[in-house]
């Protein structure tokens, strides 16, 4: 039997203290992560239970008690849900191409010093409060785009998106979408930049060695590798746009309508903006109705993220360094 330096016998099954300590720390870390995950699920379940419990009176109430006296609760929440999805979708359409272009420029085209400076600026923009963007949208952007809206209505009025009459203030759903796009561009850009930088160097060098141009290398190696990450970044930006309140409340001139017109004065409001504008004055069933619209927003966000997760899982072959 082996012995210790002091001459005492040592068991063959004894383990070094370092291994025991590492196993103990691994167990503690595993327990902390399990508790953290359980807390997240518990918080999500608590929010869902609260929304459902507080929304039941609104579902059962007389529609005459709701704001605007709609024919039913769904007639009340329908335009709000439409405006929420419509504004967020417009913002995403504008933000994703610009974000990808900026991220690719930083990661594969810009010199190192310029890339670092742009990276810092993008990170700082992501931390700007939404109220600042709202002030910029209502004082600078809306008056600036009013002549453009007039031109679009005069020359492209035959399209359903630019049907006259045009808004005289510029506080339209398109203005809100532009501000939301500016808000989510830093988020999508920062994530896509980090994803593109993780592309295996061997994949890029192999494409270049075969005679591919830089753009062909990006199209064959970088974009397929980061496809799942791009979708995740886009969904994160979409979630920010769906839940934005201050910009919508400050910039938009809302109405209880469902309209695809981008430059008109009658614009659908969003669920978050409607809650922010009406909650201070709401009472009784009105409070339950606003909470019920929050439940609808919760369900919309959950559905969108679930669809995104399904798409990412189908593209899992491109998400690793394989």
GROMACS .gro file of C-alpha atoms in nm:
model
  322
    1UNK     CA    1   0.000   0.000   0.000
    2UNK     CA    2   0.150   0.341  -0.092
    3UNK     CA    3   0.235   0.574   0.191
    4UNK     CA    4   0.238   0.947   0.244
    5UNK     CA    5   0.565   1.142   0.287
    6UNK     CA    6   0.517   1.114   0.664
    7UNK     CA    7   0.510   0.738   0.641
    8UNK     CA    8   0.137   0.692   0.701
    9UNK     CA    9  -0.044   0.453   0.470
   10UNK     CA   10  -0.264   0.615   0.202
   11UNK     CA   11  -0.574   0.456   0.060
   12UNK     CA   12  -0.561   0.373  -0.311
   13UNK     CA   13  -0.915   0.512  -0.353
   14UNK     CA   14  -0.831   0.850  -0.199
   15UNK     CA   15  -0.854   1.143  -0.442
   16UNK     CA   16  -0.634   1.451  -0.449
   17UNK     CA   17  -0.779   1.752  -0.271
   18UNK     CA   18  -0.774   1.954  -0.594
   19UNK     CA   19  -1.009   1.713  -0.769
   20UNK     CA   20  -1.247   1.708  -0.471
   21UNK     CA   21  -1.249   2.088  -0.464
   22UNK     CA   22  -1.323   2.112  -0.835
   23UNK     CA   23  -1.609   1.864  -0.806
   24UNK     CA   24  -1.751   2.058  -0.513
   25UNK     CA   25  -1.732   2.387  -0.705
   26UNK     CA   26  -1.892   2.220  -1.007
   27UNK     CA   27  -2.179   2.102  -0.788
   28UNK     CA   28  -2.227   2.451  -0.643
   29UNK     CA   29  -2.223   2.607  -0.989
   30UNK     CA   30  -2.472   2.351  -1.118
   31UNK     CA   31  -2.702   2.422  -0.826
   32UNK     CA   32  -2.681   2.800  -0.884
   33UNK     CA   33  -2.765   2.761  -1.252
   34UNK     CA   34  -3.061   2.535  -1.174
   35UNK     CA   35  -3.194   2.786  -0.923
   36UNK     CA   36  -3.148   3.071  -1.172
   37UNK     CA   37  -3.331   2.881  -1.444
   38UNK     CA   38  -3.612   2.790  -1.206
   39UNK     CA   39  -3.647   3.154  -1.100
   40UNK     CA   40  -3.681   3.263  -1.461
   41UNK     CA   41  -3.953   3.009  -1.525
   42UNK     CA   42  -4.127   3.099  -1.199
   43UNK     CA   43  -4.121   3.471  -1.284
   44UNK     CA   44  -4.257   3.403  -1.634
   45UNK     CA   45  -4.533   3.184  -1.490
   46UNK     CA   46  -4.619   3.448  -1.230
   47UNK     CA   47  -4.646   3.718  -1.498
   48UNK     CA   48  -4.868   3.491  -1.710
   49UNK     CA   49  -5.095   3.408  -1.416
   50UNK     CA   50  -5.126   3.775  -1.321
   51UNK     CA   51  -5.213   3.881  -1.676
   52UNK     CA   52  -5.471   3.606  -1.718
   53UNK     CA   53  -5.635   3.668  -1.379
   54UNK     CA   54  -5.656   4.044  -1.432
   55UNK     CA   55  -5.777   4.008  -1.791
   56UNK     CA   56  -6.082   3.791  -1.719
   57UNK     CA   57  -6.303   4.088  -1.609
   58UNK     CA   58  -6.226   4.264  -1.938
   59UNK     CA   59  -6.320   3.956  -2.141
   60UNK     CA   60  -6.653   3.927  -1.955
   61UNK     CA   61  -6.735   4.299  -1.931
   62UNK     CA   62  -6.994   4.485  -2.134
   63UNK     CA   63  -6.820   4.634  -2.442
   64UNK     CA   64  -6.989   4.967  -2.365
   65UNK     CA   65  -6.764   4.999  -2.061
   66UNK     CA   66  -6.450   4.991  -2.278
   67UNK     CA   67  -6.295   5.304  -2.424
   68UNK     CA   68  -6.463   5.398  -2.751
   69UNK     CA   69  -6.754   5.160  -2.684
   70UNK     CA   70  -6.646   4.892  -2.934
   71UNK     CA   71  -6.870   4.605  -3.033
   72UNK     CA   72  -6.651   4.361  -2.838
   73UNK     CA   73  -6.317   4.340  -2.661
   74UNK     CA   74  -6.158   4.194  -2.974
   75UNK     CA   75  -6.280   4.493  -3.177
   76UNK     CA   76  -6.104   4.709  -2.918
   77UNK     CA   77  -5.774   4.520  -2.917
   78UNK     CA   78  -5.767   4.431  -3.289
   79UNK     CA   79  -5.641   4.770  -3.419
   80UNK     CA   80  -5.388   4.786  -3.136
   81UNK     CA   81  -5.248   4.441  -3.214
   82UNK     CA   82  -5.235   4.526  -3.583
   83UNK     CA   83  -5.050   4.853  -3.518
   84UNK     CA   84  -4.803   4.679  -3.288
   85UNK     CA   85  -4.709   4.413  -3.543
   86UNK     CA   86  -4.722   4.655  -3.839
   87UNK     CA   87  -4.489   4.915  -3.684
   88UNK     CA   88  -4.243   4.651  -3.559
   89UNK     CA   89  -4.241   4.475  -3.897
   90UNK     CA   90  -4.170   4.800  -4.082
   91UNK     CA   91  -3.889   4.879  -3.841
   92UNK     CA   92  -3.740   4.532  -3.884
   93UNK     CA   93  -3.752   4.557  -4.265
   94UNK     CA   94  -3.554   4.879  -4.249
   95UNK     CA   95  -3.316   4.781  -3.969
   96UNK     CA   96  -3.197   4.432  -4.066
   97UNK     CA   97  -3.029   4.517  -4.402
   98UNK     CA   98  -2.859   4.823  -4.254
   99UNK     CA   99  -2.747   4.629  -3.948
  100UNK     CA  100  -2.599   4.349  -4.158
  101UNK     CA  101  -2.415   4.599  -4.376
  102UNK     CA  102  -2.271   4.784  -4.077
  103UNK     CA  103  -2.172   4.460  -3.904
  104UNK     CA  104  -1.999   4.326  -4.215
  105UNK     CA  105  -1.817   4.655  -4.267
  106UNK     CA  106  -1.689   4.652  -3.909
  107UNK     CA  107  -1.589   4.286  -3.912
  108UNK     CA  108  -1.445   4.240  -4.264
  109UNK     CA  109  -1.386   4.571  -4.441
  110UNK     CA  110  -1.297   4.853  -4.203
  111UNK     CA  111  -0.938   4.902  -4.076
  112UNK     CA  112  -0.883   4.793  -3.720
  113UNK     CA  113  -0.887   5.141  -3.563
  114UNK     CA  114  -1.199   5.247  -3.751
  115UNK     CA  115  -1.368   4.917  -3.669
  116UNK     CA  116  -1.296   4.961  -3.297
  117UNK     CA  117  -1.426   5.318  -3.299
  118UNK     CA  118  -1.744   5.218  -3.482
  119UNK     CA  119  -1.792   4.928  -3.243
  120UNK     CA  120  -1.778   5.164  -2.946
  121UNK     CA  121  -2.025   5.403  -3.111
  122UNK     CA  122  -2.269   5.119  -3.184
  123UNK     CA  123  -2.248   4.997  -2.825
  124UNK     CA  124  -2.314   5.349  -2.697
  125UNK     CA  125  -2.615   5.395  -2.925
  126UNK     CA  126  -2.769   5.078  -2.783
  127UNK     CA  127  -2.767   5.242  -2.438
  128UNK     CA  128  -2.945   5.567  -2.541
  129UNK     CA  129  -3.282   5.598  -2.358
  130UNK     CA  130  -3.592   5.566  -2.571
  131UNK     CA  131  -3.722   5.906  -2.459
  132UNK     CA  132  -3.425   6.067  -2.636
  133UNK     CA  133  -3.519   5.892  -2.958
  134UNK     CA  134  -3.877   6.005  -2.906
  135UNK     CA  135  -3.773   6.368  -2.868
  136UNK     CA  136  -3.560   6.342  -3.181
  137UNK     CA  137  -3.845   6.183  -3.373
  138UNK     CA  138  -4.106   6.445  -3.281
  139UNK     CA  139  -3.886   6.757  -3.305
  140UNK     CA  140  -3.646   6.672  -3.589
  141UNK     CA  141  -3.755   6.371  -3.792
  142UNK     CA  142  -4.130   6.436  -3.823
  143UNK     CA  143  -4.096   6.792  -3.964
  144UNK     CA  144  -3.810   6.683  -4.192
  145UNK     CA  145  -3.999   6.397  -4.358
  146UNK     CA  146  -4.325   6.586  -4.411
  147UNK     CA  147  -4.220   6.715  -4.758
  148UNK     CA  148  -4.112   6.363  -4.852
  149UNK     CA  149  -4.450   6.226  -4.749
  150UNK     CA  150  -4.618   6.488  -4.966
  151UNK     CA  151  -4.405   6.387  -5.263
  152UNK     CA  152  -4.481   6.019  -5.208
  153UNK     CA  153  -4.853   6.089  -5.189
  154UNK     CA  154  -4.851   6.297  -5.505
  155UNK     CA  155  -4.642   6.061  -5.715
  156UNK     CA  156  -4.717   5.720  -5.563
  157UNK     CA  157  -5.068   5.781  -5.436
  158UNK     CA  158  -5.193   5.491  -5.650
  159UNK     CA  159  -5.018   5.254  -5.407
  160UNK     CA  160  -5.222   5.155  -5.100
  161UNK     CA  161  -4.932   5.256  -4.873
  162UNK     CA  162  -4.936   5.623  -4.982
  163UNK     CA  163  -5.305   5.689  -5.033
  164UNK     CA  164  -5.396   6.058  -4.981
  165UNK     CA  165  -5.459   6.267  -4.783
  166UNK     CA  166  -5.110   6.312  -4.641
  167UNK     CA  167  -5.040   6.398  -4.280
  168UNK     CA  168  -4.950   6.761  -4.224
  169UNK     CA  169  -4.742   6.693  -3.913
  170UNK     CA  170  -4.538   6.390  -4.019
  171UNK     CA  171  -4.644   6.202  -3.705
  172UNK     CA  172  -4.733   5.884  -3.889
  173UNK     CA  173  -4.675   5.512  -3.848
  174UNK     CA  174  -4.384   5.536  -4.094
  175UNK     CA  175  -4.213   5.798  -3.879
  176UNK     CA  176  -4.255   5.575  -3.575
  177UNK     CA  177  -4.114   5.280  -3.772
  178UNK     CA  178  -3.809   5.484  -3.874
  179UNK     CA  179  -3.740   5.581  -3.513
  180UNK     CA  180  -3.786   5.221  -3.400
  181UNK     CA  181  -3.547   5.107  -3.675
  182UNK     CA  182  -3.284   5.353  -3.551
  183UNK     CA  183  -3.335   5.217  -3.199
  184UNK     CA  184  -3.292   4.851  -3.287
  185UNK     CA  185  -3.009   4.891  -3.540
  186UNK     CA  186  -2.741   4.909  -3.265
  187UNK     CA  187  -2.876   4.593  -3.099
  188UNK     CA  188  -2.883   4.386  -3.418
  189UNK     CA  189  -2.552   4.529  -3.539
  190UNK     CA  190  -2.365   4.456  -3.215
  191UNK     CA  191  -2.482   4.094  -3.205
  192UNK     CA  192  -2.421   4.029  -3.575
  193UNK     CA  193  -2.074   4.182  -3.551
  194UNK     CA  194  -1.973   3.944  -3.274
  195UNK     CA  195  -2.122   3.651  -3.465
  196UNK     CA  196  -1.936   3.736  -3.785
  197UNK     CA  197  -1.609   3.770  -3.592
  198UNK     CA  198  -1.655   3.412  -3.466
  199UNK     CA  199  -1.656   3.266  -3.818
  200UNK     CA  200  -1.372   3.007  -3.840
  201UNK     CA  201  -1.070   3.162  -4.007
  202UNK     CA  202  -1.000   2.836  -4.194
  203UNK     CA  203  -1.338   2.862  -4.368
  204UNK     CA  204  -1.263   3.214  -4.484
  205UNK     CA  205  -0.908   3.136  -4.593
  206UNK     CA  206  -1.023   2.827  -4.779
  207UNK     CA  207  -1.278   3.028  -4.976
  208UNK     CA  208  -1.022   3.296  -5.061
  209UNK     CA  209  -0.765   3.032  -5.158
  210UNK     CA  210  -1.013   2.886  -5.408
  211UNK     CA  211  -1.032   3.222  -5.583
  212UNK     CA  212  -1.341   3.372  -5.421
  213UNK     CA  213  -1.368   3.745  -5.382
  214UNK     CA  214  -1.426   3.895  -5.041
  215UNK     CA  215  -1.800   3.923  -5.100
  216UNK     CA  216  -1.816   3.566  -5.232
  217UNK     CA  217  -1.627   3.449  -4.923
  218UNK     CA  218  -1.876   3.633  -4.700
  219UNK     CA  219  -2.169   3.485  -4.891
  220UNK     CA  220  -2.031   3.129  -4.877
  221UNK     CA  221  -1.866   3.121  -4.533
  222UNK     CA  222  -1.967   3.409  -4.306
  223UNK     CA  223  -2.340   3.442  -4.368
  224UNK     CA  224  -2.418   3.067  -4.356
  225UNK     CA  225  -2.219   3.037  -4.033
  226UNK     CA  226  -2.402   3.327  -3.871
  227UNK     CA  227  -2.751   3.260  -4.008
  228UNK     CA  228  -2.896   3.136  -3.681
  229UNK     CA  229  -2.734   3.424  -3.495
  230UNK     CA  230  -2.873   3.676  -3.743
  231UNK     CA  231  -3.222   3.542  -3.684
  232UNK     CA  232  -3.173   3.557  -3.308
  233UNK     CA  233  -3.045   3.916  -3.327
  234UNK     CA  234  -3.336   4.016  -3.548
  235UNK     CA  235  -3.586   3.863  -3.307
  236UNK     CA  236  -3.422   4.046  -3.017
  237UNK     CA  237  -3.457   4.373  -3.205
  238UNK     CA  238  -3.815   4.285  -3.296
  239UNK     CA  239  -3.894   4.226  -2.930
  240UNK     CA  240  -3.758   4.573  -2.847
  241UNK     CA  241  -3.975   4.725  -3.121
  242UNK     CA  242  -4.288   4.536  -3.011
  243UNK     CA  243  -4.265   4.655  -2.652
  244UNK     CA  244  -4.158   5.014  -2.713
  245UNK     CA  245  -4.381   5.271  -2.542
  246UNK     CA  246  -4.222   5.616  -2.522
  247UNK     CA  247  -4.149   5.658  -2.892
  248UNK     CA  248  -4.501   5.556  -2.993
  249UNK     CA  249  -4.663   5.770  -2.724
  250UNK     CA  250  -4.457   6.078  -2.816
  251UNK     CA  251  -4.443   6.059  -3.196
  252UNK     CA  252  -4.758   5.888  -3.319
  253UNK     CA  253  -5.101   6.047  -3.366
  254UNK     CA  254  -5.305   5.732  -3.292
  255UNK     CA  255  -5.654   5.628  -3.395
  256UNK     CA  256  -5.858   5.311  -3.351
  257UNK     CA  257  -5.820   5.200  -3.714
  258UNK     CA  258  -5.664   4.919  -3.914
  259UNK     CA  259  -5.484   5.085  -4.202
  260UNK     CA  260  -5.180   5.007  -4.417
  261UNK     CA  261  -5.137   5.372  -4.517
  262UNK     CA  262  -4.793   5.491  -4.408
  263UNK     CA  263  -4.825   5.866  -4.462
  264UNK     CA  264  -5.182   5.945  -4.353
  265UNK     CA  265  -5.313   6.118  -4.045
  266UNK     CA  266  -5.518   5.815  -3.933
  267UNK     CA  267  -5.265   5.573  -3.784
  268UNK     CA  268  -5.317   5.256  -3.580
  269UNK     CA  269  -5.176   5.275  -3.230
  270UNK     CA  270  -4.976   5.002  -3.058
  271UNK     CA  271  -5.059   4.804  -2.747
  272UNK     CA  272  -4.764   4.939  -2.548
  273UNK     CA  273  -4.828   5.297  -2.656
  274UNK     CA  274  -5.198   5.269  -2.576
  275UNK     CA  275  -5.121   5.139  -2.225
  276UNK     CA  276  -4.873   5.421  -2.161
  277UNK     CA  277  -5.119   5.689  -2.275
  278UNK     CA  278  -5.434   5.562  -2.104
  279UNK     CA  279  -5.324   5.382  -1.788
  280UNK     CA  280  -5.292   5.696  -1.568
  281UNK     CA  281  -5.658   5.785  -1.629
  282UNK     CA  282  -5.801   5.432  -1.640
  283UNK     CA  283  -6.021   5.296  -1.362
  284UNK     CA  284  -6.239   4.993  -1.301
  285UNK     CA  285  -6.280   4.770  -1.604
  286UNK     CA  286  -6.062   5.009  -1.804
  287UNK     CA  287  -5.758   4.894  -1.607
  288UNK     CA  288  -5.848   4.530  -1.671
  289UNK     CA  289  -5.890   4.607  -2.041
  290UNK     CA  290  -5.540   4.758  -2.059
  291UNK     CA  291  -5.396   4.457  -1.874
  292UNK     CA  292  -5.581   4.230  -2.118
  293UNK     CA  293  -5.415   4.409  -2.410
  294UNK     CA  294  -5.085   4.349  -2.231
  295UNK     CA  295  -5.173   3.979  -2.226
  296UNK     CA  296  -5.229   3.992  -2.602
  297UNK     CA  297  -4.887   4.155  -2.645
  298UNK     CA  298  -4.737   3.884  -2.423
  299UNK     CA  299  -4.890   3.614  -2.644
  300UNK     CA  300  -4.776   3.787  -2.966
  301UNK     CA  301  -4.419   3.810  -2.839
  302UNK     CA  302  -4.425   3.447  -2.727
  303UNK     CA  303  -4.552   3.329  -3.066
  304UNK     CA  304  -4.291   3.530  -3.258
  305UNK     CA  305  -4.006   3.401  -3.042
  306UNK     CA  306  -4.133   3.043  -3.072
  307UNK     CA  307  -4.141   3.070  -3.452
  308UNK     CA  308  -3.790   3.215  -3.448
  309UNK     CA  309  -3.669   2.927  -3.230
  310UNK     CA  310  -3.818   2.675  -3.473
  311UNK     CA  311  -3.641   2.844  -3.765
  312UNK     CA  312  -3.312   2.851  -3.574
  313UNK     CA  313  -3.338   2.482  -3.487
  314UNK     CA  314  -3.393   2.397  -3.852
  315UNK     CA  315  -3.078   2.593  -3.936
  316UNK     CA  316  -2.872   2.442  -3.655
  317UNK     CA  317  -2.628   2.291  -3.905
  318UNK     CA  318  -2.501   2.642  -3.978
  319UNK     CA  319  -2.481   2.768  -3.621
  320UNK     CA  320  -2.157   2.603  -3.511
  321UNK     CA  321  -1.798   2.592  -3.624
  322UNK     CA  322  -1.849   2.285  -3.838
   0.00000   0.00000   0.00000
